[in-house]
Coordinates of C-alpha atoms in Angstrom, one line a residue:
M1 CA -5.8 -8.1 8.1
K2 CA -5.7 -7.1 12.1
R3 CA -3.7 -9.0 14.3
T4 CA -4.4 -8.7 18.1
A5 CA -1.1 -8.8 20.5
F6 CA -1.6 -9.6 24.4
F7 CA 1.2 -8.7 26.8
I8 CA 0.7 -10.8 29.6
S9 CA 2.1 -10.7 33.1
D10 CA 1.7 -11.8 36.9
G11 CA 3.1 -7.9 37.4
T12 CA 2.6 -5.0 35.9
G13 CA 3.4 -6.2 32.0
I14 CA 6.0 -3.6 31.0
T15 CA 8.7 -6.1 30.4
A16 CA 6.1 -7.8 27.8
E17 CA 5.1 -4.9 26.8
T18 CA 8.4 -3.7 25.9
L19 CA 9.9 -6.9 24.6
G20 CA 6.7 -7.4 22.5
N21 CA 6.5 -4.1 21.3
S22 CA 9.9 -4.4 19.9
L23 CA 9.7 -7.1 18.0
L24 CA 6.4 -6.2 16.3
A25 CA 8.0 -3.0 15.4
Q26 CA 9.9 -5.2 13.1
F27 CA 6.8 -6.0 10.9
G28 CA 5.4 -2.6 10.2
H29 CA 2.6 -3.9 7.6
V30 CA 0.9 -5.8 9.5
E31 CA -1.9 -3.7 11.9
F32 CA -1.9 -5.3 15.7
E33 CA -4.7 -4.2 18.6
R34 CA -2.4 -4.4 21.6
I35 CA -3.9 -5.6 24.8
T36 CA -2.0 -5.6 27.9
I37 CA -3.5 -8.2 30.8
P38 CA -1.2 -7.6 34.1
Y39 CA -1.4 -9.0 37.4
V40 CA -2.8 -12.4 36.3
G41 CA -2.1 -14.5 39.0
D42 CA -5.0 -16.9 39.8
E43 CA -7.2 -18.7 38.6
L44 CA -10.1 -16.2 37.6
S45 CA -7.6 -13.8 36.3
V46 CA -6.3 -16.7 33.9
R47 CA -9.6 -18.0 32.7
D48 CA -10.3 -14.4 31.8
A49 CA -7.1 -13.9 30.0
V50 CA -7.7 -17.2 28.1
A51 CA -11.1 -15.7 27.4
Q52 CA -9.7 -12.5 25.8
I53 CA -7.4 -14.2 23.7
N54 CA -9.8 -17.1 22.5
K55 CA -12.3 -14.3 21.7
A56 CA -10.1 -12.5 19.8
A57 CA -8.5 -15.6 17.9
K58 CA -12.7 -16.1 16.7
V59 CA -13.0 -12.6 15.7
D60 CA -10.2 -11.8 14.3
G61 CA -9.9 -15.3 12.0
S62 CA -6.3 -15.7 13.1
T63 CA -3.8 -16.8 15.7
P64 CA -3.2 -13.6 18.7
I65 CA 0.2 -13.4 19.7
I66 CA 0.9 -13.7 23.2
F67 CA 4.3 -12.7 24.9
D68 CA 4.3 -13.3 28.6
T69 CA 6.4 -12.6 31.7
I70 CA 4.7 -14.8 34.1
V71 CA 7.0 -17.0 36.5
N72 CA 3.9 -19.8 38.0
Q73 CA 4.7 -23.0 36.0
H74 CA 1.1 -23.7 36.1
I75 CA -0.3 -20.7 34.7
R76 CA 2.1 -20.2 32.1
E77 CA 0.4 -24.2 30.8
E78 CA -3.2 -22.3 30.9
I79 CA -2.0 -19.2 28.8
A80 CA -0.3 -21.9 26.6
N81 CA -3.5 -23.8 26.2
A82 CA -5.2 -20.7 24.5
D83 CA -5.9 -20.3 20.9
G84 CA -2.9 -18.2 20.3
F85 CA 0.8 -18.4 19.4
M86 CA 2.7 -18.0 22.7
M87 CA 5.7 -16.0 23.1
D88 CA 7.2 -17.4 26.4
V89 CA 9.9 -14.4 27.4
F90 CA 11.5 -16.4 30.9
A91 CA 11.6 -20.4 28.8
T92 CA 13.1 -18.5 26.0
F93 CA 16.0 -16.5 27.9
L94 CA 16.3 -17.3 31.4
K95 CA 16.6 -21.5 30.8
P96 CA 19.8 -20.8 28.7
L97 CA 21.0 -18.2 31.7
E98 CA 20.7 -20.8 33.9
A99 CA 22.5 -23.1 31.7
V100 CA 25.5 -20.6 31.1
L101 CA 25.3 -19.9 34.6
E102 CA 25.3 -22.9 36.5
T103 CA 22.9 -21.7 38.9
G104 CA 18.5 -21.4 38.8
S105 CA 16.5 -18.2 38.8
S106 CA 14.9 -16.8 41.3
Y107 CA 11.7 -16.7 39.6
S108 CA 10.6 -13.7 41.3
V109 CA 7.8 -12.0 40.5
G110 CA 7.8 -8.2 39.3
K111 CA 11.9 -8.8 39.8
S112 CA 12.7 -6.4 36.7
H113 CA 11.1 -3.4 37.9
S114 CA 11.5 -3.8 41.9
I115 CA 13.1 -1.1 43.7
V116 CA 16.3 -2.2 44.3
D117 CA 17.1 -0.2 47.6
D118 CA 15.8 2.9 49.3
Q119 CA 19.3 5.2 47.8
S120 CA 17.6 4.3 44.2
Y121 CA 14.2 5.4 45.0
K122 CA 15.4 8.6 46.2
V123 CA 17.7 9.5 43.6
R124 CA 15.0 8.8 41.2
I125 CA 12.2 10.9 43.0
D126 CA 14.8 14.1 43.6
A127 CA 15.3 13.9 39.5
V128 CA 11.6 13.8 38.7
N129 CA 11.6 16.6 41.5
F130 CA 14.6 18.6 40.1
A131 CA 12.9 18.5 36.3
L132 CA 9.5 19.6 37.4
D133 CA 10.9 22.2 39.4
N134 CA 13.4 23.6 36.4
D135 CA 11.1 22.6 34.0
D136 CA 10.8 25.6 31.1
G137 CA 13.7 28.0 32.5
A138 CA 11.5 28.7 35.8
R139 CA 14.3 28.4 38.3
T140 CA 17.8 29.0 36.4
R141 CA 19.5 30.0 39.4
Y142 CA 20.0 25.9 40.2
Y143 CA 21.4 24.9 36.6
D144 CA 24.6 24.6 38.3
K145 CA 23.1 21.5 39.8
A146 CA 21.9 20.1 36.7
D147 CA 23.6 17.3 34.8
V148 CA 22.3 18.7 31.6
V149 CA 20.3 21.5 30.3
L150 CA 17.9 21.2 27.5
I151 CA 17.2 23.8 25.4
G152 CA 15.1 24.5 22.1
V153 CA 11.8 26.0 20.9
S154 CA 8.7 25.7 22.4
R155 CA 7.1 22.0 22.0
S156 CA 10.4 20.7 20.6
G157 CA 10.4 17.8 23.2
K158 CA 12.2 19.3 26.1
T159 CA 10.0 18.5 29.1
P160 CA 9.1 14.9 28.4
T161 CA 12.8 14.2 27.8
C162 CA 13.7 15.7 31.0
L163 CA 11.0 13.4 32.9
Y164 CA 12.2 10.5 31.2
L165 CA 15.9 11.0 31.9
A166 CA 14.9 11.6 35.7
L167 CA 12.5 8.4 35.7
Q168 CA 14.8 5.9 33.7
F169 CA 18.4 7.5 34.7
G170 CA 18.0 9.5 38.0
I171 CA 19.5 12.3 35.6
K172 CA 18.9 15.9 37.1
A173 CA 17.7 17.7 33.7
A174 CA 16.5 21.3 33.1
N175 CA 14.9 22.9 30.1
Y176 CA 15.1 26.3 29.2
P177 CA 12.9 27.6 26.0
L178 CA 14.7 29.8 23.4
T179 CA 12.4 32.9 22.9
E180 CA 12.1 34.9 19.8
D181 CA 14.5 37.7 21.8
D182 CA 16.8 34.8 21.7
L183 CA 15.8 33.7 18.0
D184 CA 16.4 37.2 16.5
D185 CA 19.8 37.9 17.5
V186 CA 21.2 34.4 17.5
Q187 CA 22.6 35.5 21.2
M188 CA 23.4 32.7 24.1
P189 CA 20.8 33.8 26.6
K190 CA 22.4 35.3 29.4
P191 CA 21.4 32.5 32.4
L192 CA 22.7 29.8 29.9
K193 CA 26.2 32.0 30.0
A194 CA 27.6 30.2 32.8
H195 CA 26.3 26.4 31.8
R196 CA 27.7 25.8 28.1
Q197 CA 29.0 22.6 28.9
K198 CA 25.7 21.3 30.0
L199 CA 23.6 22.6 27.5
F200 CA 22.0 20.4 24.7
G201 CA 19.9 21.7 21.7
L202 CA 16.7 19.7 20.1
S203 CA 15.4 20.5 17.2
I204 CA 12.3 19.5 15.4
E205 CA 11.0 20.0 11.2
A206 CA 8.8 22.8 11.4
E207 CA 5.8 21.2 9.5
R208 CA 5.7 18.9 12.7
L209 CA 6.0 21.6 14.9
S210 CA 3.3 23.7 13.4
A211 CA 1.0 20.3 13.8
I212 CA 2.1 20.2 17.3
R213 CA 1.5 24.0 18.1
T214 CA -1.9 23.6 16.0
E215 CA -3.0 21.1 18.8
R216 CA -2.8 24.0 21.3
K217 CA -3.3 26.9 19.7
S218 CA -5.1 26.7 15.8
N219 CA -5.2 29.5 13.8
S220 CA -2.5 31.1 15.7
K221 CA 0.8 32.8 14.8
Y222 CA 2.5 30.8 17.6
A223 CA 1.3 27.8 15.1
S224 CA 2.1 28.9 11.8
L225 CA 3.9 27.7 9.4
S226 CA 6.2 30.4 9.1
Q227 CA 6.8 31.2 12.4
C228 CA 7.9 27.6 13.2
E229 CA 10.3 27.6 10.4
S230 CA 11.7 31.2 11.6
E231 CA 11.6 29.7 15.1
V232 CA 13.9 26.3 14.0
R233 CA 16.0 28.5 12.0
G234 CA 17.3 30.8 14.6
A235 CA 17.4 27.6 17.3
E236 CA 19.9 25.7 14.8
A237 CA 21.9 29.1 14.4
I238 CA 22.6 29.4 18.0
Y239 CA 23.6 25.6 18.2
N240 CA 25.6 26.1 15.4
R241 CA 27.5 29.4 16.6
F242 CA 28.3 28.3 20.2
K243 CA 28.8 24.5 18.8
I244 CA 26.2 23.5 21.3
P245 CA 25.5 19.8 20.6
Y246 CA 22.0 18.7 18.8
L247 CA 19.3 16.0 17.2
N248 CA 16.2 16.7 15.5
S249 CA 13.4 14.9 17.6
T250 CA 11.1 15.0 14.6
H251 CA 11.0 11.2 14.6
A252 CA 12.5 10.4 17.6
S253 CA 10.7 8.7 20.6
V254 CA 11.5 10.1 23.8
E255 CA 13.2 7.3 25.0
E256 CA 15.5 7.4 21.3
I257 CA 16.0 11.1 21.9
S258 CA 17.2 10.5 25.9
T259 CA 19.5 7.8 24.6
R260 CA 21.5 9.6 22.2
I261 CA 22.2 12.4 24.7
L262 CA 23.4 10.2 27.2
A263 CA 25.8 8.8 24.7
E264 CA 26.5 12.2 22.7
T265 CA 27.3 13.6 26.4
N266 CA 28.3 11.1 28.5
I267 CA 26.6 11.9 31.1
E268 CA 27.0 9.6 33.9
R269 CA 23.9 7.5 34.6
R270 CA 22.6 7.2 38.6
L271 CA 20.1 4.4 37.6
Q272 CA 20.8 1.5 35.7

């Protein structure tokens, strides 16, 4: 049976999505249709949200689940009157926090994703620009400025991980692709020798790598299972020979990969 889950917010909806999806992930046997409704802040947008919830309840024949992060009490009450089961994030968590902290919340719209200050914004942008400028081994001469250099075979997840580390934590992450020459010789690529302490490897199951590459270049040697198996073996041989920490990215999200990299390397986050 399909169930509909709504993420409703007077801001971007990111907080409601993050918490809601974390909870829904515990019910893998249930199929959810996820609908995000951001910027619900006036009567028109509230009526539209309620109408969507009520329609889903009628079509599905089951109660929709609602995760909201709306600070306006009147708007929250209107959403609560819809034909859904409401998980009011602020009411659930802020009230107990107010009690233990013995002070009231500011109940500010979009507070969790606001730019704290100009310096934090600059750190984030600088890190993103660094990741883009040093993607795929483009500018190895700047690796001395990197916090971490991800290495791995093509399509193992290096670029999205670098960008996530930059956006989320302000970390300057570069990445370097291991080529067939590197893998055949099981040697440390010359541009990486001076930066061994910054290296972190990504590996991936050959079957998954072949499927990813097939979407890009079908019926090619690059995407063949035998080629992928050979490259993955070669990459892991390099990691083991030179004692480079690495992890398997096959079944991990970019968030999980990034968190594990931080945990294993003790890189200091520039953004919290």
